[in-house]
XYZ file of N, CA and C in Angstrom:
564
model
N -122.555 75.375 -210.156
C -122.196 74.031 -210.563
C -121.845 73.216 -209.337
N -122.191 71.962 -209.368
C -121.904 71.064 -208.255
C -120.434 70.674 -208.293
N -119.850 70.502 -207.096
C -118.454 70.068 -207.050
C -118.379 68.553 -207.202
N -117.167 68.022 -207.240
C -116.953 66.591 -207.462
C -117.544 65.743 -206.356
N -117.747 66.321 -205.172
C -118.279 65.549 -204.048
C -119.798 65.466 -204.089
N -120.426 66.185 -204.996
C -121.864 66.050 -205.138
C -122.666 67.255 -204.726
N -122.053 68.351 -204.369
C -122.828 69.523 -204.007
C -121.957 70.608 -203.430
N -122.591 71.767 -203.230
C -121.875 72.901 -202.663
C -122.340 73.208 -201.248
N -123.138 72.367 -200.680
C -123.647 72.569 -199.335
C -122.474 72.580 -198.354
N -122.358 73.631 -197.534
C -121.242 73.702 -196.576
C -121.161 72.488 -195.643
N -122.309 71.908 -195.289
C -122.248 70.730 -194.412
C -121.627 69.549 -195.151
N -121.856 69.463 -196.478
C -121.191 68.416 -197.263
C -119.680 68.636 -197.263
N -119.267 69.884 -197.441
C -117.842 70.195 -197.475
C -117.185 69.901 -196.132
N -117.895 70.208 -195.039
C -117.345 69.910 -193.719
C -117.212 68.402 -193.521
N -118.198 67.637 -193.958
C -118.136 66.175 -193.849
C -116.969 65.631 -194.680
N -116.771 66.208 -195.856
C -115.660 65.788 -196.717
C -114.329 66.108 -196.040
N -114.209 67.287 -195.453
C -112.991 67.668 -194.758
C -112.704 66.714 -193.593
N -113.707 66.407 -192.794
C -113.520 65.496 -191.670
C -113.117 64.105 -192.140
N -113.741 63.638 -193.212
C -113.386 62.322 -193.746
C -111.976 62.343 -194.333
N -111.612 63.429 -194.973
C -110.253 63.557 -195.522
C -109.220 63.519 -194.402
N -109.508 64.183 -193.303
C -108.589 64.151 -192.169
C -108.461 62.723 -191.626
N -109.579 62.002 -191.546
C -109.535 60.633 -191.042
C -108.683 59.756 -191.950
N -108.910 59.858 -193.258
C -108.173 59.046 -194.224
C -106.678 59.372 -194.178
N -106.348 60.645 -194.059
C -104.948 61.082 -194.049
C -104.303 60.942 -192.671
N -105.100 60.633 -191.675
C -104.614 60.565 -190.276
C -104.011 61.901 -189.870
N -104.756 62.955 -190.168
C -104.319 64.320 -189.924
C -105.332 65.034 -189.035
N -104.921 65.343 -187.824
C -105.784 66.070 -186.909
C -105.477 67.556 -186.963
N -106.467 68.363 -186.599
C -106.299 69.815 -186.599
C -106.626 70.356 -185.212
N -106.026 71.513 -184.893
C -106.257 72.125 -183.591
C -106.107 73.634 -183.665
N -106.713 74.313 -182.692
C -106.478 75.738 -182.475
C -106.306 75.950 -180.976
N -105.532 76.969 -180.635
C -105.303 77.304 -179.225
C -105.277 78.816 -179.106
N -106.241 79.366 -178.382
C -106.259 80.790 -178.091
C -105.265 81.007 -176.954
N -104.150 81.658 -177.259
C -103.059 81.799 -176.298
C -103.505 82.590 -175.072
N -104.361 83.569 -175.267
C -104.774 84.443 -174.161
C -105.787 83.782 -173.237
N -106.794 83.132 -173.818
C -107.847 82.520 -172.998
C -107.559 81.061 -172.658
N -106.566 80.490 -173.333
C -106.202 79.072 -173.190
C -107.322 78.149 -173.691
N -108.212 78.686 -174.529
C -109.282 77.878 -175.105
C -108.721 77.055 -176.267
N -109.087 75.778 -176.303
C -108.532 74.845 -177.275
C -109.664 74.157 -178.023
N -109.451 73.902 -179.318
C -110.373 73.105 -180.124
C -109.562 72.042 -180.842
N -110.109 70.807 -180.885
C -109.479 69.706 -181.611
C -110.468 69.104 -182.583
N -109.984 68.673 -183.721
C -110.829 67.936 -184.665
C -111.035 66.517 -184.128
N -112.089 65.834 -184.602
C -112.299 64.444 -184.176
C -111.087 63.548 -184.451
N -110.396 63.787 -185.556
C -109.232 62.954 -185.879
C -108.098 63.179 -184.886
N -107.952 64.375 -184.369
C -106.914 64.611 -183.373
C -107.206 63.817 -182.103
N -108.456 63.764 -181.693
C -108.806 62.928 -180.538
C -108.378 61.483 -180.787
N -108.644 60.982 -182.007
C -108.277 59.593 -182.321
C -106.770 59.399 -182.261
N -106.018 60.327 -182.849
C -104.558 60.226 -182.853
C -104.022 60.203 -181.424
N -104.622 61.015 -180.556
C -104.185 61.080 -179.164
C -104.673 59.889 -178.341
N -105.607 59.113 -178.891
C -106.151 57.977 -178.155
C -107.136 58.397 -177.080
N -107.786 59.533 -177.288
C -108.704 60.070 -176.288
C -110.135 60.095 -176.806
N -111.077 59.943 -175.902
C -112.502 59.960 -176.236
C -113.041 61.364 -175.971
N -113.569 62.038 -177.010
C -114.051 63.413 -176.806
C -115.226 63.498 -175.829
N -115.944 62.387 -175.611
C -117.048 62.391 -174.652
C -116.538 62.338 -173.210
N -115.278 61.960 -173.034
C -114.704 61.801 -171.693
C -113.641 62.854 -171.404
N -112.823 63.156 -172.401
C -111.674 64.046 -172.209
C -111.894 65.355 -172.961
N -111.827 66.482 -172.249
C -111.992 67.767 -172.937
C -110.727 68.126 -173.722
N -110.911 68.933 -174.738
C -109.777 69.448 -175.516
C -109.163 70.588 -174.727
N -108.050 70.283 -174.060
C -107.322 71.290 -173.289
C -105.834 71.078 -173.519
N -105.047 72.087 -173.184
C -103.600 71.920 -173.306
C -103.122 70.835 -172.345
N -103.722 70.752 -171.172
C -103.313 69.722 -170.210
C -103.677 68.325 -170.705
N -104.822 68.173 -171.348
C -105.189 66.866 -171.922
C -104.202 66.487 -173.020
N -103.814 67.479 -173.819
C -102.846 67.219 -174.884
C -101.526 66.728 -174.295
N -100.965 67.496 -173.366
C -99.685 67.095 -172.780
C -99.807 65.805 -171.979
N -100.993 65.527 -171.466
C -101.219 64.265 -170.774
C -101.148 63.072 -171.708
N -101.417 63.303 -172.992
C -101.355 62.225 -173.989
C -99.955 62.069 -174.572
N -99.093 63.066 -174.384
C -97.731 63.005 -174.902
C -96.930 61.993 -174.081
N -96.072 61.249 -174.758
C -95.215 60.284 -174.070
C -94.428 61.021 -172.976
N -94.337 60.441 -171.783
C -93.658 61.136 -170.681
C -92.239 61.613 -171.006
N -91.524 60.900 -171.843
C -90.163 61.304 -172.193
C -90.124 62.518 -173.120
N -91.255 62.875 -173.709
C -91.301 63.988 -174.664
C -91.975 65.242 -174.101
N -92.618 65.121 -172.950
C -93.428 66.231 -172.429
C -92.606 67.480 -172.152
N -91.503 67.352 -171.417
C -90.752 68.539 -170.982
C -90.259 69.362 -172.169
N -89.560 68.710 -173.100
C -89.005 69.478 -174.219
C -90.116 70.040 -175.104
N -91.241 69.304 -175.254
C -92.325 69.802 -176.097
C -92.995 71.014 -175.452
N -93.189 70.988 -174.154
C -93.753 72.161 -173.454
C -92.844 73.377 -173.649
N -91.539 73.161 -173.473
C -90.587 74.265 -173.630
C -90.611 74.820 -175.046
N -90.611 73.931 -176.031
C -90.651 74.368 -177.435
C -91.957 75.091 -177.749
N -93.072 74.570 -177.252
C -94.379 75.187 -177.523
C -94.437 76.596 -176.944
N -93.940 76.759 -175.729
C -93.923 78.084 -175.100
C -93.038 79.030 -175.892
N -91.864 78.552 -176.252
C -90.925 79.375 -177.031
C -91.551 79.768 -178.376
N -92.220 78.820 -179.026
C -92.827 79.107 -180.332
C -93.981 80.085 -180.215
N -94.786 79.957 -179.156
C -95.912 80.877 -178.969
C -95.423 82.300 -178.770
N -94.315 82.446 -178.072
C -93.770 83.781 -177.804
C -93.071 84.346 -179.035
N -92.280 83.518 -179.703
C -91.465 84.004 -180.822
C -92.217 84.056 -182.149
N -93.277 83.267 -182.258
C -93.992 83.190 -183.533
C -93.366 82.209 -184.501
N -92.340 81.478 -184.066
C -91.721 80.469 -184.923
C -92.725 79.354 -185.213
N -92.510 78.672 -186.336
C -93.434 77.605 -186.728
C -92.696 76.335 -187.147
N -91.867 75.798 -186.264
C -91.161 74.567 -186.631
C -92.086 73.354 -186.555
N -91.616 72.260 -187.088
C -92.329 70.996 -186.930
C -91.549 70.145 -185.931
N -92.288 69.314 -185.225
C -91.682 68.431 -184.225
C -92.251 67.033 -184.405
N -91.419 66.045 -184.186
C -91.894 64.672 -184.146
C -91.977 64.274 -182.686
N -93.120 63.750 -182.298
C -93.388 63.454 -180.900
C -94.127 62.126 -180.786
N -94.021 61.513 -179.631
C -94.743 60.268 -179.363
C -95.925 60.550 -178.451
N -97.006 59.817 -178.694
C -98.172 59.862 -177.817
C -98.337 58.489 -177.197
N -98.692 58.472 -175.935
C -98.908 57.224 -175.223
C -100.399 57.088 -174.962
N -101.024 56.122 -175.638
C -102.459 55.897 -175.475
C -102.734 55.230 -174.131
N -103.947 55.367 -173.627
C -104.302 54.741 -172.348
C -104.080 53.220 -172.333
N -104.176 52.567 -173.504
C -103.971 51.115 -173.566
C -102.490 50.733 -173.676
N -101.589 51.734 -173.644
C -100.153 51.478 -173.703
C -99.553 51.581 -175.094
N -100.399 51.713 -176.117
C -99.891 51.842 -177.481
C -99.173 53.176 -177.642
N -98.026 53.151 -178.322
C -97.280 54.375 -178.608
C -97.515 54.732 -180.072
N -97.917 55.972 -180.307
C -98.128 56.485 -181.654
C -97.149 57.626 -181.882
N -96.654 57.741 -183.111
C -95.734 58.811 -183.504
C -96.493 59.812 -184.359
N -96.169 61.102 -184.199
C -96.836 62.124 -184.989
C -95.891 63.294 -185.255
N -96.158 63.970 -186.353
C -95.444 65.200 -186.692
C -96.388 66.358 -186.397
N -95.933 67.262 -185.541
C -96.723 68.424 -185.147
C -96.271 69.628 -185.956
N -97.227 70.348 -186.501
C -96.936 71.577 -187.233
C -97.895 72.643 -186.749
N -97.439 73.864 -186.726
C -98.328 74.927 -186.285
C -97.844 76.275 -186.740
N -98.715 77.246 -186.592
C -98.328 78.621 -186.876
C -99.013 79.527 -185.862
N -98.396 80.654 -185.638
C -98.903 81.614 -184.665
C -99.579 82.760 -185.403
N -100.781 83.094 -184.962
C -101.517 84.235 -185.505
C -101.291 85.400 -184.544
N -100.800 86.495 -185.067
C -100.488 87.656 -184.238
C -101.605 88.683 -184.299
N -101.764 89.450 -183.215
C -102.746 90.536 -183.217
C -102.140 91.769 -183.890
N -102.875 92.868 -183.887
C -102.437 94.088 -184.572
C -101.130 94.644 -184.008
N -100.866 94.369 -182.728
C -99.635 94.852 -182.091
C -98.473 93.875 -182.266
N -98.720 92.746 -182.934
C -97.664 91.772 -183.152
C -97.496 90.763 -182.028
N -98.480 90.711 -181.123
C -98.426 89.754 -180.020
C -99.150 88.464 -180.402
N -98.684 87.323 -179.890
C -99.362 86.062 -180.197
C -100.819 86.098 -179.718
N -101.716 85.759 -180.629
C -103.142 85.741 -180.311
C -103.648 84.305 -180.255
N -103.240 83.541 -181.256
C -103.741 82.182 -181.366
C -102.745 81.364 -182.154
N -102.758 80.061 -181.876
C -101.953 79.128 -182.658
C -102.908 78.153 -183.325
N -102.558 77.778 -184.543
C -103.326 76.779 -185.282
C -102.341 75.758 -185.815
N -102.806 74.539 -185.957
C -101.866 73.559 -186.458
C -102.475 72.220 -186.762
N -101.582 71.289 -187.027
C -101.986 69.942 -187.393
C -101.089 68.921 -186.706
N -101.622 67.716 -186.593
C -100.903 66.581 -186.030
C -101.076 65.440 -187.023
N -99.985 65.037 -187.643
C -100.011 63.980 -188.650
C -99.497 62.685 -188.033
N -100.333 61.671 -187.995
C -99.940 60.369 -187.445
C -98.998 59.695 -188.432
N -97.744 59.500 -188.017
C -96.727 58.880 -188.875
C -96.247 57.548 -188.289
N -97.065 56.948 -187.431
C -96.681 55.703 -186.778
C -96.322 54.624 -187.780
N -97.134 54.443 -188.810
C -96.843 53.406 -189.805
C -95.493 53.653 -190.472
N -95.192 54.901 -190.789
C -93.909 55.250 -191.406
C -92.750 54.945 -190.459
N -92.875 55.326 -189.198
C -91.817 55.082 -188.213
C -91.594 53.583 -188.040
N -92.691 52.816 -187.958
C -92.568 51.368 -187.796
C -91.952 50.722 -189.037
N -92.325 51.193 -190.210
C -91.751 50.655 -191.451
C -90.259 50.957 -191.524
N -89.873 52.180 -191.170
C -88.453 52.535 -191.164
C -87.675 51.652 -190.193
N -88.259 51.388 -189.021
C -87.577 50.548 -188.023
C -87.397 49.126 -188.559
N -88.443 48.601 -189.215
C -88.326 47.259 -189.802
C -87.277 47.240 -190.907
N -87.255 48.265 -191.740
C -86.283 48.355 -192.828
C -84.861 48.470 -192.279
N -84.680 49.274 -191.254
C -83.368 49.402 -190.626
C -82.912 48.057 -190.070
N -83.820 47.347 -189.419
C -83.488 46.027 -188.893
C -83.141 45.039 -189.992
N -83.921 45.054 -191.076
C -83.652 44.153 -192.197
C -82.314 44.474 -192.848
N -81.993 45.757 -192.973
C -80.700 46.151 -193.547
C -79.546 45.708 -192.651
N -79.755 45.800 -191.340
C -78.715 45.354 -190.401
C -78.463 43.851 -190.570
N -79.538 43.076 -190.685
C -79.411 41.627 -190.883
C -78.732 41.343 -192.224
N -79.110 42.066 -193.274
C -78.512 41.872 -194.593
C -77.008 42.171 -194.558
N -76.623 43.278 -193.928
C -75.192 43.615 -193.834
C -74.426 42.540 -193.071
N -75.020 42.035 -192.006
C -74.369 40.980 -191.226
C -74.216 39.712 -192.071
N -75.274 39.354 -192.801
C -75.214 38.156 -193.654
C -74.167 38.335 -194.755
N -74.113 39.512 -195.367
C -73.122 39.773 -196.407
C -71.709 39.701 -195.844
N -71.522 40.245 -194.644
C -70.204 40.205 -194.015
C -69.796 38.761 -193.741
N -70.721 37.975 -193.186
C -70.407 36.575 -192.868
C -70.135 35.748 -194.121
N -70.840 36.056 -195.211
C -70.683 35.295 -196.451
C -69.563 35.843 -197.335
N -69.007 37.006 -196.969
C -67.941 37.600 -197.770
C -68.450 38.166 -199.081
N -69.694 38.653 -199.071
C -70.304 39.201 -200.290
C -70.192 40.722 -200.313
N -70.037 41.260 -201.484
C -70.049 42.699 -201.677
C -71.324 43.107 -202.391
N -71.641 44.382 -202.335
C -72.829 44.888 -203.019
C -72.468 46.124 -203.832
N -73.351 46.461 -204.739
C -73.199 47.675 -205.517
C -74.580 48.244 -205.760
N -74.613 49.541 -206.043
C -75.880 50.211 -206.306
C -75.683 51.204 -207.441
N -76.495 51.053 -208.465
C -76.453 51.940 -209.622
C -77.500 53.031 -209.444
N -77.079 54.283 -209.612
C -77.993 55.423 -209.578
C -78.050 55.998 -210.990
N -79.044 55.574 -211.789
C -79.105 56.020 -213.183
C -79.340 57.527 -213.332
N -80.024 58.142 -212.369
C -80.266 59.590 -212.467
C -78.971 60.384 -212.381
N -78.053 59.912 -211.568
C -76.773 60.605 -211.396
C -75.653 59.951 -212.183
N -75.969 58.870 -212.841
C -74.980 58.109 -213.607
C -73.786 57.707 -212.741
N -74.102 57.202 -211.536
C -73.045 56.777 -210.627
C -73.279 55.349 -210.173
N -72.178 54.721 -209.785
C -72.196 53.358 -209.272
C -71.503 53.377 -207.910
N -72.246 53.035 -206.871
C -71.679 52.995 -205.527
C -71.331 51.546 -205.193
N -70.113 51.337 -204.737
C -69.648 50.004 -204.359
C -69.475 49.934 -202.850
N -69.933 48.826 -202.259
C -69.711 48.637 -200.830
C -68.227 48.441 -200.578
N -67.812 48.577 -199.323
C -66.399 48.412 -198.989
C -65.925 47.004 -199.335
N -66.775 46.000 -199.162
C -66.388 44.626 -199.483
C -66.211 44.467 -200.992
N -67.081 45.069 -201.788
C -66.948 44.996 -203.243
C -65.651 45.679 -203.681
N -65.347 46.850 -203.097
C -64.100 47.541 -203.424
C -62.902 46.675 -203.041
N -63.012 46.009 -201.902
C -61.924 45.119 -201.479
C -61.755 43.968 -202.469
N -62.861 43.340 -202.872
C -62.814 42.212 -203.816
C -62.218 42.649 -205.148
N -62.584 43.860 -205.609
C -62.111 44.356 -206.897
C -60.754 45.054 -206.815
N -60.257 45.238 -205.592
C -58.958 45.890 -205.437
C -59.011 47.388 -205.653
N -60.136 48.012 -205.339
C -60.299 49.458 -205.498
C -60.135 50.108 -204.126
N -59.256 51.087 -204.016
C -59.018 51.784 -202.753
C -59.972 52.958 -202.604
N -60.301 53.299 -201.362
C -61.039 54.530 -201.057
C -62.542 54.384 -201.189
N -63.207 55.526 -200.963
C -64.664 55.616 -200.963
C -65.198 56.149 -202.290
N -64.470 56.022 -203.320
C -64.815 56.610 -204.612
C -66.122 56.038 -205.158
N -67.002 56.947 -205.583
C -68.193 56.561 -206.307
C -67.835 56.681 -207.783
N -68.073 55.632 -208.531
C -67.676 55.594 -209.933
C -68.766 56.171 -210.811
N -68.362 56.873 -211.837
C -69.305 57.377 -212.829
C -69.511 56.310 -213.889
N -70.762 56.130 -214.290
C -71.049 55.163 -215.335
C -70.773 55.746 -216.723
N -70.425 57.027 -216.762
C -70.133 57.682 -218.038
C -68.630 57.630 -218.365
N -67.824 57.081 -217.471
C -66.368 56.986 -217.709
C -66.066 55.925 -218.741
């Protein structure tokens, strides 16, 4: 039976996988720890801001794309993870040749040989730049809102229907004459 993409041809599935990575902004990589041989998906090249026709997929090319402030700790963590087999995630910045900074979440796992030694690492790089930028804008907007509320002498409240609680800002508690940081239950 044909799949939802229109066929079972492996080349179709590979094209679908590559397109899915592009849409999700998710790059993939492998690193043979012993030979230092590296492979990157086309989307990983894009996330790093590198042209696969110009820049080879190497560990040095990867670290060369990492923001200078993040290189040292990321190298140390990567070495530690390759040796220990740990698989944490890291958020890191990449600095593109045009000066653009991109944020990404790195995830990986270590494949061990029969003796339990690291053989290869595989992983993904998820571009989260839009999320980081949105959070920064939201944080800035909240800061402006708090300042405006303080200047205007306004209080706020927030109802959490799932928990049946009502959170009052310090100004609202002050206006209502309520002491402390108490969150009120709406079931009282």
